[in-house]
mmCIF file of C-alpha atoms and ligand atoms in Angstrom:
data_model
loop_
_atom_site.group_PDB
_atom_site.id
_atom_site.type_symbol
_atom_site.label_atom_id
_atom_site.label_comp_id
_atom_site.label_asym_id
_atom_site.label_seq_id
_atom_site.Cartn_x
_atom_site.Cartn_y
_atom_site.Cartn_z
ATOM 1 C CA MET S 1 -72.759 -21.825 -16.638
ATOM 2 C CA SER S 2 -71.201 -23.302 -13.803
ATOM 3 C CA LEU S 3 -70.223 -27.321 -13.712
ATOM 4 C CA ALA S 4 -71.270 -28.060 -10.469
ATOM 5 C CA GLU S 5 -74.582 -27.073 -11.851
ATOM 6 C CA GLY S 6 -74.208 -30.572 -13.937
ATOM 7 C CA THR S 7 -74.330 -29.022 -17.154
ATOM 8 C CA ALA S 8 -72.498 -30.906 -19.726
ATOM 9 C CA PRO S 9 -69.111 -29.479 -20.502
ATOM 10 C CA GLY S 10 -69.387 -29.612 -24.361
ATOM 11 C CA ARG S 11 -72.834 -27.917 -24.427
ATOM 12 C CA MET S 12 -70.905 -24.439 -23.049
ATOM 13 C CA ASP S 13 -70.213 -23.228 -26.961
ATOM 14 C CA ARG S 14 -70.461 -24.051 -30.066
ATOM 15 C CA GLY S 15 -69.424 -21.378 -31.964
ATOM 16 C CA ALA S 16 -68.591 -20.995 -35.118
ATOM 17 C CA ALA S 17 -68.248 -24.687 -35.595
ATOM 18 C CA GLY S 18 -71.659 -25.021 -35.440
ATOM 19 C CA GLY S 19 -72.487 -28.225 -34.912
ATOM 20 C CA ASP S 20 -75.927 -29.684 -34.711
ATOM 21 C CA ASP S 21 -77.582 -31.742 -31.702
ATOM 22 C CA ALA S 22 -76.541 -34.978 -32.858
ATOM 23 C CA GLU S 23 -72.489 -33.903 -33.308
ATOM 24 C CA MET S 24 -73.027 -32.149 -29.708
ATOM 25 C CA ALA S 25 -74.325 -35.209 -28.430
ATOM 26 C CA ARG S 26 -71.246 -37.622 -29.885
ATOM 27 C CA PHE S 27 -68.840 -35.143 -28.526
ATOM 28 C CA ASP S 28 -70.703 -35.021 -25.168
ATOM 29 C CA GLU S 29 -70.858 -38.917 -25.137
ATOM 30 C CA ILE S 30 -67.183 -39.406 -25.618
ATOM 31 C CA MET S 31 -66.180 -36.973 -22.992
ATOM 32 C CA ALA S 32 -68.649 -38.882 -20.668
ATOM 33 C CA ALA S 33 -67.031 -42.441 -21.550
ATOM 34 C CA ASP S 34 -63.499 -40.878 -21.531
ATOM 35 C CA GLY S 35 -62.802 -41.369 -25.324
ATOM 36 C CA ARG S 36 -60.744 -39.812 -27.578
ATOM 37 C CA ILE S 37 -61.085 -37.036 -30.398
ATOM 38 C CA GLU S 38 -59.340 -37.040 -33.508
ATOM 39 C CA PRO S 39 -58.587 -34.445 -35.650
ATOM 40 C CA THR S 40 -61.422 -35.220 -38.336
ATOM 41 C CA ASP S 41 -64.008 -35.372 -35.272
ATOM 42 C CA TRP S 42 -65.967 -32.554 -34.776
ATOM 43 C CA MET S 43 -65.443 -30.601 -31.433
ATOM 44 C CA PRO S 44 -66.996 -27.393 -30.161
ATOM 45 C CA ASP S 45 -64.795 -24.179 -30.879
ATOM 46 C CA ALA S 46 -64.034 -23.664 -27.210
ATOM 47 C CA TYR S 47 -62.540 -26.855 -26.607
ATOM 48 C CA ARG S 48 -60.448 -26.945 -29.977
ATOM 49 C CA ARG S 49 -59.134 -23.127 -28.918
ATOM 50 C CA ALA S 50 -58.435 -24.463 -25.353
ATOM 51 C CA LEU S 51 -56.199 -27.078 -27.133
ATOM 52 C CA VAL S 52 -54.504 -24.796 -29.420
ATOM 53 C CA ARG S 53 -53.707 -22.351 -26.529
ATOM 54 C CA GLN S 54 -52.020 -25.469 -24.525
ATOM 55 C CA ILE S 55 -50.722 -27.231 -27.210
ATOM 56 C CA SER S 56 -48.537 -23.995 -28.251
ATOM 57 C CA GLN S 57 -48.069 -22.660 -25.060
ATOM 58 C CA HIS S 58 -46.245 -26.123 -24.369
ATOM 59 C CA ALA S 59 -44.156 -26.270 -27.482
ATOM 60 C CA HIS S 60 -42.898 -22.821 -27.172
ATOM 61 C CA SER S 61 -41.776 -23.385 -23.569
ATOM 62 C CA GLU S 62 -40.316 -26.794 -24.982
ATOM 63 C CA ILE S 63 -38.684 -24.642 -27.877
ATOM 64 C CA ILE S 64 -37.820 -21.566 -25.474
ATOM 65 C CA GLY S 65 -36.336 -24.249 -23.107
ATOM 66 C CA MET S 66 -33.475 -24.954 -24.823
ATOM 67 C CA GLN S 67 -31.900 -21.755 -24.412
ATOM 68 C CA PRO S 68 -31.027 -21.467 -20.739
ATOM 69 C CA GLU S 69 -29.169 -25.130 -20.893
ATOM 70 C CA GLY S 70 -27.988 -24.415 -24.495
ATOM 71 C CA ASN S 71 -26.066 -22.067 -22.285
ATOM 72 C CA TRP S 72 -23.986 -24.414 -20.628
ATOM 73 C CA ILE S 73 -23.429 -26.823 -23.711
ATOM 74 C CA GLY S 74 -20.345 -25.220 -24.904
ATOM 75 C CA ARG S 75 -19.329 -24.868 -21.063
ATOM 76 C CA ALA S 76 -19.625 -28.585 -19.986
ATOM 77 C CA PRO S 77 -17.336 -29.872 -17.493
ATOM 78 C CA SER S 78 -16.553 -33.102 -19.480
ATOM 79 C CA LEU S 79 -16.971 -34.659 -22.892
ATOM 80 C CA LYS S 80 -19.499 -36.949 -21.285
ATOM 81 C CA ARG S 81 -21.516 -34.164 -20.020
ATOM 82 C CA LYS S 82 -21.712 -32.120 -23.044
ATOM 83 C CA ALA S 83 -22.583 -35.122 -25.344
ATOM 84 C CA ILE S 84 -25.329 -35.702 -22.852
ATOM 85 C CA LEU S 85 -26.707 -32.214 -22.528
ATOM 86 C CA MET S 86 -26.562 -32.258 -26.077
ATOM 87 C CA ALA S 87 -28.584 -34.691 -26.630
ATOM 88 C CA LYS S 88 -31.157 -33.758 -24.067
ATOM 89 C CA VAL S 89 -31.497 -30.254 -25.434
ATOM 90 C CA GLN S 90 -32.064 -31.548 -28.793
ATOM 91 C CA ASP S 91 -34.459 -33.757 -27.378
ATOM 92 C CA GLU S 92 -36.517 -30.309 -26.325
ATOM 93 C CA ALA S 93 -35.916 -29.077 -29.624
ATOM 94 C CA GLY S 94 -37.832 -32.588 -30.707
ATOM 95 C CA HIS S 95 -40.375 -32.181 -28.080
ATOM 96 C CA GLY S 96 -41.388 -28.947 -29.803
ATOM 97 C CA LEU S 97 -41.815 -30.203 -32.911
ATOM 98 C CA TYR S 98 -43.976 -33.011 -31.888
ATOM 99 C CA LEU S 99 -46.114 -30.328 -30.216
ATOM 100 C CA TYR S 100 -46.334 -28.091 -32.832
ATOM 101 C CA SER S 101 -47.495 -30.828 -35.153
ATOM 102 C CA ALA S 102 -50.558 -31.812 -32.564
ATOM 103 C CA ALA S 103 -51.343 -28.322 -32.269
ATOM 104 C CA GLN S 104 -51.454 -28.113 -36.859
ATOM 105 C CA THR S 105 -54.077 -30.760 -36.956
ATOM 106 C CA LEU S 106 -56.333 -28.126 -34.783
ATOM 107 C CA GLY S 107 -55.883 -25.736 -37.869
ATOM 108 C CA THR S 108 -53.583 -23.512 -36.646
ATOM 109 C CA ASP S 109 -50.361 -23.334 -39.028
ATOM 110 C CA ARG S 110 -46.925 -23.419 -37.657
ATOM 111 C CA ASP S 111 -45.879 -19.875 -38.845
ATOM 112 C CA THR S 112 -48.542 -18.266 -37.249
ATOM 113 C CA MET S 113 -47.431 -20.010 -33.703
ATOM 114 C CA PHE S 114 -44.077 -18.920 -34.701
ATOM 115 C CA GLU S 115 -45.323 -15.570 -34.904
ATOM 116 C CA GLN S 116 -47.231 -15.651 -32.165
ATOM 117 C CA LEU S 117 -43.961 -16.533 -30.205
ATOM 118 C CA ILE S 118 -41.533 -13.917 -31.542
ATOM 119 C CA THR S 119 -43.790 -10.937 -31.059
ATOM 120 C CA GLY S 120 -44.243 -11.716 -27.847
ATOM 121 C CA LYS S 121 -47.887 -12.569 -28.009
ATOM 122 C CA ALA S 122 -47.814 -16.178 -27.092
ATOM 123 C CA ARG S 123 -47.022 -17.333 -23.488
ATOM 124 C CA TYR S 124 -44.704 -20.070 -22.439
ATOM 125 C CA SER S 125 -43.272 -21.337 -19.342
ATOM 126 C CA SER S 126 -42.080 -18.840 -16.941
ATOM 127 C CA ILE S 127 -39.613 -21.024 -15.595
ATOM 128 C CA PHE S 128 -37.229 -20.264 -18.971
ATOM 129 C CA ASN S 129 -36.956 -16.749 -17.397
ATOM 130 C CA TYR S 130 -34.504 -17.313 -15.295
ATOM 131 C CA PHE S 131 -30.488 -17.343 -15.726
ATOM 132 C CA THR S 132 -28.427 -20.290 -15.523
ATOM 133 C CA PRO S 133 -25.482 -19.173 -13.807
ATOM 134 C CA THR S 134 -23.750 -22.239 -12.469
ATOM 135 C CA TRP S 135 -23.266 -25.523 -13.654
ATOM 136 C CA ALA S 136 -25.340 -26.759 -10.858
ATOM 137 C CA ASP S 137 -28.549 -24.917 -12.507
ATOM 138 C CA MET S 138 -27.995 -28.090 -15.183
ATOM 139 C CA GLY S 139 -28.453 -29.951 -12.525
ATOM 140 C CA SER S 140 -31.219 -28.565 -11.094
ATOM 141 C CA ILE S 141 -33.268 -27.943 -14.121
ATOM 142 C CA GLY S 142 -33.221 -31.595 -14.793
ATOM 143 C CA TRP S 143 -34.180 -32.691 -11.283
ATOM 144 C CA LEU S 144 -36.756 -29.891 -10.629
ATOM 145 C CA VAL S 145 -37.873 -28.517 -14.118
ATOM 146 C CA ASP S 146 -37.926 -31.541 -15.849
ATOM 147 C CA GLY S 147 -39.048 -33.672 -12.848
ATOM 148 C CA ALA S 148 -42.107 -30.920 -12.415
ATOM 149 C CA ALA S 149 -42.757 -31.391 -16.253
ATOM 150 C CA ILE S 150 -43.298 -35.307 -15.873
ATOM 151 C CA CYS S 151 -45.704 -34.748 -12.952
ATOM 152 C CA ASN S 152 -47.505 -32.502 -14.894
ATOM 153 C CA GLN S 153 -47.299 -34.530 -18.143
ATOM 154 C CA VAL S 154 -48.021 -37.642 -17.127
ATOM 155 C CA PRO S 155 -51.609 -37.315 -16.948
ATOM 156 C CA LEU S 156 -51.688 -35.527 -20.274
ATOM 157 C CA CYS S 157 -50.809 -39.165 -21.883
ATOM 158 C CA ARG S 158 -54.359 -39.492 -21.615
ATOM 159 C CA ALA S 159 -55.534 -36.355 -23.035
ATOM 160 C CA SER S 160 -58.770 -36.766 -24.776
ATOM 161 C CA TYR S 161 -57.222 -35.092 -27.464
ATOM 162 C CA GLY S 162 -55.828 -38.027 -29.329
ATOM 163 C CA PRO S 163 -52.692 -36.326 -31.209
ATOM 164 C CA TYR S 164 -51.671 -34.451 -27.738
ATOM 165 C CA GLY S 165 -51.901 -37.693 -25.935
ATOM 166 C CA ARG S 166 -49.995 -39.359 -28.514
ATOM 167 C CA ALA S 167 -46.969 -37.059 -28.400
ATOM 168 C CA MET S 168 -46.856 -36.979 -24.721
ATOM 169 C CA VAL S 169 -46.386 -40.545 -24.062
ATOM 170 C CA ARG S 170 -42.932 -40.279 -26.254
ATOM 171 C CA ILE S 171 -42.252 -37.002 -24.748
ATOM 172 C CA CYS S 172 -42.540 -38.481 -21.156
ATOM 173 C CA LYS S 173 -40.142 -41.241 -21.726
ATOM 174 C CA GLU S 174 -37.664 -38.754 -22.636
ATOM 175 C CA GLU S 175 -38.201 -36.377 -19.700
ATOM 176 C CA SER S 176 -37.759 -39.492 -17.106
ATOM 177 C CA PHE S 177 -34.200 -39.631 -18.715
ATOM 178 C CA HIS S 178 -33.776 -36.206 -18.434
ATOM 179 C CA GLN S 179 -34.780 -35.765 -14.640
ATOM 180 C CA ARG S 180 -32.154 -39.290 -14.008
ATOM 181 C CA GLN S 181 -29.908 -36.743 -16.062
ATOM 182 C CA GLY S 182 -30.459 -34.086 -13.793
ATOM 183 C CA PHE S 183 -30.071 -35.992 -10.742
ATOM 184 C CA GLU S 184 -27.154 -37.331 -11.085
ATOM 185 C CA ILE S 185 -25.615 -34.631 -12.088
ATOM 186 C CA LEU S 186 -26.520 -32.783 -8.407
ATOM 187 C CA LEU S 187 -25.574 -36.072 -6.914
ATOM 188 C CA ALA S 188 -21.914 -35.887 -8.836
ATOM 189 C CA LEU S 189 -21.343 -32.250 -7.076
ATOM 190 C CA MET S 190 -22.705 -33.476 -3.363
ATOM 191 C CA ARG S 191 -20.528 -36.367 -4.013
ATOM 192 C CA GLY S 192 -17.387 -33.933 -4.834
ATOM 193 C CA THR S 193 -15.823 -31.196 -2.882
ATOM 194 C CA ASP S 194 -17.472 -28.442 -0.341
ATOM 195 C CA ALA S 195 -17.595 -26.092 -2.663
ATOM 196 C CA GLN S 196 -19.361 -27.999 -5.570
ATOM 197 C CA ARG S 197 -21.941 -29.502 -2.771
ATOM 198 C CA GLU S 198 -22.382 -25.233 -1.815
ATOM 199 C CA MET S 199 -22.831 -24.974 -5.529
ATOM 200 C CA ALA S 200 -25.574 -27.974 -5.987
ATOM 201 C CA GLN S 201 -27.610 -26.375 -2.498
ATOM 202 C CA GLU S 202 -27.296 -22.735 -3.925
ATOM 203 C CA SER S 203 -28.814 -23.599 -7.159
ATOM 204 C CA VAL S 204 -31.649 -25.935 -5.881
ATOM 205 C CA ASN S 205 -32.304 -22.836 -3.285
ATOM 206 C CA ARG S 206 -32.764 -20.834 -6.221
ATOM 207 C CA TRP S 207 -34.848 -23.091 -8.058
ATOM 208 C CA TYR S 208 -37.192 -24.938 -5.897
ATOM 209 C CA GLY S 209 -39.728 -22.267 -5.940
ATOM 210 C CA PRO S 210 -40.481 -21.414 -9.753
ATOM 211 C CA ALA S 211 -40.308 -25.478 -10.436
ATOM 212 C CA LEU S 212 -43.091 -25.335 -7.701
ATOM 213 C CA MET S 213 -44.914 -22.709 -9.308
ATOM 214 C CA MET S 214 -44.887 -24.774 -12.705
ATOM 215 C CA PHE S 215 -48.008 -25.970 -11.931
ATOM 216 C CA GLY S 216 -49.615 -23.121 -11.928
ATOM 217 C CA PRO S 217 -51.583 -20.664 -9.210
ATOM 218 C CA PRO S 218 -53.508 -22.186 -6.331
ATOM 219 C CA ASP S 219 -56.713 -24.020 -7.631
ATOM 220 C CA ALA S 220 -58.848 -21.174 -5.970
ATOM 221 C CA ASP S 221 -56.876 -18.585 -8.839
ATOM 222 C CA SER S 222 -56.963 -21.035 -11.832
ATOM 223 C CA PRO S 223 -59.995 -20.012 -13.766
ATOM 224 C CA ASN S 224 -59.002 -22.741 -16.912
ATOM 225 C CA SER S 225 -58.574 -25.535 -14.848
ATOM 226 C CA GLN S 226 -62.172 -26.581 -13.904
ATOM 227 C CA GLN S 227 -63.207 -26.452 -18.123
ATOM 228 C CA SER S 228 -60.031 -28.638 -18.796
ATOM 229 C CA MET S 229 -60.655 -31.145 -16.480
ATOM 230 C CA ALA S 230 -64.228 -31.326 -17.344
ATOM 231 C CA TRP S 231 -62.954 -32.079 -21.028
ATOM 232 C CA ASN S 232 -60.208 -34.488 -19.404
ATOM 233 C CA ILE S 233 -57.511 -32.469 -21.411
ATOM 234 C CA LYS S 234 -56.433 -32.041 -17.505
ATOM 235 C CA ARG S 235 -56.866 -34.869 -15.217
ATOM 236 C CA PHE S 236 -55.726 -33.688 -11.805
ATOM 237 C CA SER S 237 -55.532 -29.794 -10.250
ATOM 238 C CA ASN S 238 -52.386 -27.487 -10.055
ATOM 239 C CA ASP S 239 -52.187 -27.900 -6.224
ATOM 240 C CA GLU S 240 -52.519 -31.878 -6.456
ATOM 241 C CA LEU S 241 -50.053 -32.257 -8.628
ATOM 242 C CA ARG S 242 -47.398 -29.725 -6.432
ATOM 243 C CA GLN S 243 -48.043 -32.238 -3.754
ATOM 244 C CA ARG S 244 -47.231 -35.147 -5.795
ATOM 245 C CA PHE S 245 -43.988 -33.317 -6.985
ATOM 246 C CA VAL S 246 -43.120 -32.573 -3.342
ATOM 247 C CA ASP S 247 -44.058 -35.998 -1.962
ATOM 248 C CA MET S 248 -41.651 -37.725 -4.859
ATOM 249 C CA LEU S 249 -39.083 -34.751 -4.009
ATOM 250 C CA VAL S 250 -38.187 -35.337 -0.155
ATOM 251 C CA PRO S 251 -37.280 -38.375 -0.723
ATOM 252 C CA GLN S 252 -34.714 -37.853 -3.327
ATOM 253 C CA ALA S 253 -33.635 -34.571 -1.907
ATOM 254 C CA GLU S 254 -32.699 -36.916 1.265
ATOM 255 C CA VAL S 255 -30.434 -39.343 -0.839
ATOM 256 C CA LEU S 256 -28.801 -36.413 -2.563
ATOM 257 C CA GLY S 257 -28.090 -34.602 0.936
ATOM 258 C CA ILE S 258 -29.864 -31.413 -0.231
ATOM 259 C CA THR S 259 -31.896 -29.278 2.163
ATOM 260 C CA LEU S 260 -35.076 -28.355 0.100
ATOM 261 C CA PRO S 261 -35.559 -24.429 1.061
ATOM 262 C CA ASP S 262 -38.868 -24.601 2.602
ATOM 263 C CA PRO S 263 -38.309 -24.919 6.518
ATOM 264 C CA ALA S 264 -42.221 -25.706 6.523
ATOM 265 C CA ILE S 265 -42.250 -28.998 4.842
ATOM 266 C CA ALA S 266 -43.315 -31.978 7.447
ATOM 267 C CA TRP S 267 -44.725 -35.283 6.887
ATOM 268 C CA ASN S 268 -48.661 -35.392 7.644
ATOM 269 C CA GLU S 269 -49.018 -38.715 8.892
ATOM 270 C CA GLU S 270 -53.211 -38.292 8.557
ATOM 271 C CA ARG S 271 -52.800 -37.168 4.778
ATOM 272 C CA GLN S 272 -50.134 -39.477 4.353
ATOM 273 C CA SER S 273 -47.941 -36.513 2.524
ATOM 274 C CA TYR S 274 -45.646 -33.736 3.157
ATOM 275 C CA ASP S 275 -46.927 -30.679 4.366
ATOM 276 C CA LEU S 276 -45.491 -27.136 2.496
ATOM 277 C CA GLY S 277 -44.926 -23.259 2.861
ATOM 278 C CA ASP S 278 -46.589 -21.034 0.674
ATOM 279 C CA LEU S 279 -44.856 -20.138 -2.375
ATOM 280 C CA ASP S 280 -44.331 -15.951 -3.205
ATOM 281 C CA TRP S 281 -46.457 -15.392 -6.069
ATOM 282 C CA THR S 282 -45.479 -11.937 -6.227
ATOM 283 C CA GLU S 283 -42.635 -12.880 -8.050
ATOM 284 C CA PHE S 284 -44.318 -15.560 -10.075
ATOM 285 C CA HIS S 285 -46.798 -12.733 -11.405
ATOM 286 C CA GLU S 286 -43.742 -10.357 -12.194
ATOM 287 C CA VAL S 287 -42.198 -13.128 -14.507
ATOM 288 C CA LEU S 288 -45.608 -14.189 -15.952
ATOM 289 C CA ALA S 289 -45.773 -10.265 -16.837
ATOM 290 C CA GLY S 290 -42.619 -9.842 -18.596
ATOM 291 C CA ARG S 291 -40.709 -8.898 -16.030
ATOM 292 C CA GLY S 292 -38.331 -11.797 -15.042
ATOM 293 C CA GLN S 293 -35.025 -11.817 -15.328
ATOM 294 C CA ALA S 294 -34.411 -13.308 -19.209
ATOM 295 C CA ASN S 295 -38.073 -13.083 -20.697
ATOM 296 C CA ALA S 296 -36.486 -9.933 -23.384
ATOM 297 C CA GLU S 297 -32.929 -11.920 -24.011
ATOM 298 C CA ARG S 298 -35.270 -15.501 -24.613
ATOM 299 C CA ILE S 299 -37.918 -13.694 -27.293
ATOM 300 C CA GLU S 300 -34.915 -11.511 -28.631
ATOM 301 C CA ARG S 301 -32.776 -14.546 -29.486
ATOM 302 C CA ARG S 302 -35.744 -16.871 -30.404
ATOM 303 C CA ARG S 303 -36.294 -13.724 -33.257
ATOM 304 C CA GLU S 304 -32.535 -14.292 -34.418
ATOM 305 C CA ALA S 305 -32.866 -17.830 -34.787
ATOM 306 C CA HIS S 306 -35.955 -17.802 -36.865
ATOM 307 C CA GLU S 307 -34.883 -15.186 -38.652
ATOM 308 C CA GLY S 308 -31.407 -16.755 -39.102
ATOM 309 C CA GLY S 309 -33.119 -19.968 -40.028
ATOM 310 C CA GLU S 310 -34.972 -18.061 -43.112
ATOM 311 C CA TRP S 311 -32.378 -19.478 -45.546
ATOM 312 C CA VAL S 312 -33.624 -23.081 -44.912
ATOM 313 C CA ARG S 313 -36.608 -22.610 -45.174
ATOM 314 C CA GLU S 314 -36.416 -20.758 -48.459
ATOM 315 C CA ALA S 315 -33.848 -23.712 -49.642
ATOM 316 C CA ALA S 316 -36.947 -26.108 -48.208
ATOM 317 C CA ARG S 317 -39.325 -24.233 -50.428
ATOM 318 C CA ALA S 318 -37.296 -24.215 -53.562
ATOM 319 C CA TYR S 319 -36.487 -28.287 -53.023
ATOM 320 C CA ALA S 320 -40.508 -29.166 -53.260
ATOM 321 C CA ARG S 321 -40.868 -26.899 -55.903
ATOM 322 C CA LYS S 322 -38.660 -28.336 -57.669
ATOM 323 C CA GLN S 323 -39.891 -32.148 -56.469
ATOM 324 C CA ALA S 324 -43.400 -30.954 -57.371
ATOM 325 C CA GLU S 325 -42.268 -29.697 -61.147
ATOM 326 C CA ALA S 326 -40.280 -33.009 -61.568
ATOM 327 C CA ALA S 327 -43.329 -34.913 -60.374
ATOM 328 C CA ASP S 328 -45.793 -33.106 -62.927
ATOM 329 C CA ALA S 329 -43.014 -33.623 -65.889
ATOM 330 C CA ALA S 330 -42.807 -37.247 -65.289
ATOM 331 C CA GLU S 331 -46.589 -37.212 -65.456
ATOM 332 C CA ALA S 332 -46.704 -35.173 -68.190
ATOM 333 C CA GLN S 333 -44.708 -37.521 -70.235
ATOM 334 C CA VAL S 334 -46.576 -40.760 -69.338
ATOM 335 C CA ALA S 335 -49.769 -39.063 -70.232
HETATM 336 FE FE1 FE2 Q 1 -39.455 -31.606 -22.894
HETATM 337 FE FE1 FE2 Q 2 -36.946 -32.213 -20.796
#
């Protein structure tokens, strides 16, 4: 069934959720009116699955994304930079937690999602499988990676699933701070010595392509996108978002005095947008297939952290048990 044939998107798969015609019609109505679906509303299985996949991948990306920057907390060049970087990495942990909570409202528990992440079954953004050898990489990640995340995520504030859209509102506010702090790191380096300017440029050269690939493959090769757009989860195509991102970056690069590593970038008067060159998708697919610089290390470290945290979960469970017992005892006394 193709959407181009005018089929209502929700009608594709009611699946085990069952749902009578009235429920399906109600869902379709909400979609057509660009309304919101809440956790207690009926929804088709395929819609629920698509959301769990997207929200959990997003949550995993926030959590794994703490590692490349966490790497520099102990080596930040000043106390001020260290405090800012720590706050930023903590924000990312918070984003992961809001998003796991949003995914849980769809009926998938957190242990299952953690398990999928540490056994390598779940995906997360490939961008976090690159190493961060220089301090300038903290600038590039903020400016380019958080910058791409904002372009991707601002439209998600209007996602049709309520808990996801609401989580994104707060996340986007924090991502704007992240992008500015990255820009500011690069600006300070570009105003510094020749060696600092070179470090900034070299870092941007490495991160630019992978950041553009964060929007996903070209529209022609992106099978899930059309359905997500019909369900008002995604609002713009991968290529549209990539274009917006480049249009935002070019003037900022000029302020920085940094050259974006794509000689094909040129203003297109007719489109009122910048043209850009082709990306090396072979590398993207290599990283996606688990053969990036840091794929194995990222998962291994997450697994260690998860196992190392078992005592905290055990303590929390014991505390909850004690509280429940105390409440029961108090109730028994009243009775
Ligand atoms: Fe984030
Ligand atoms: Fe961020």
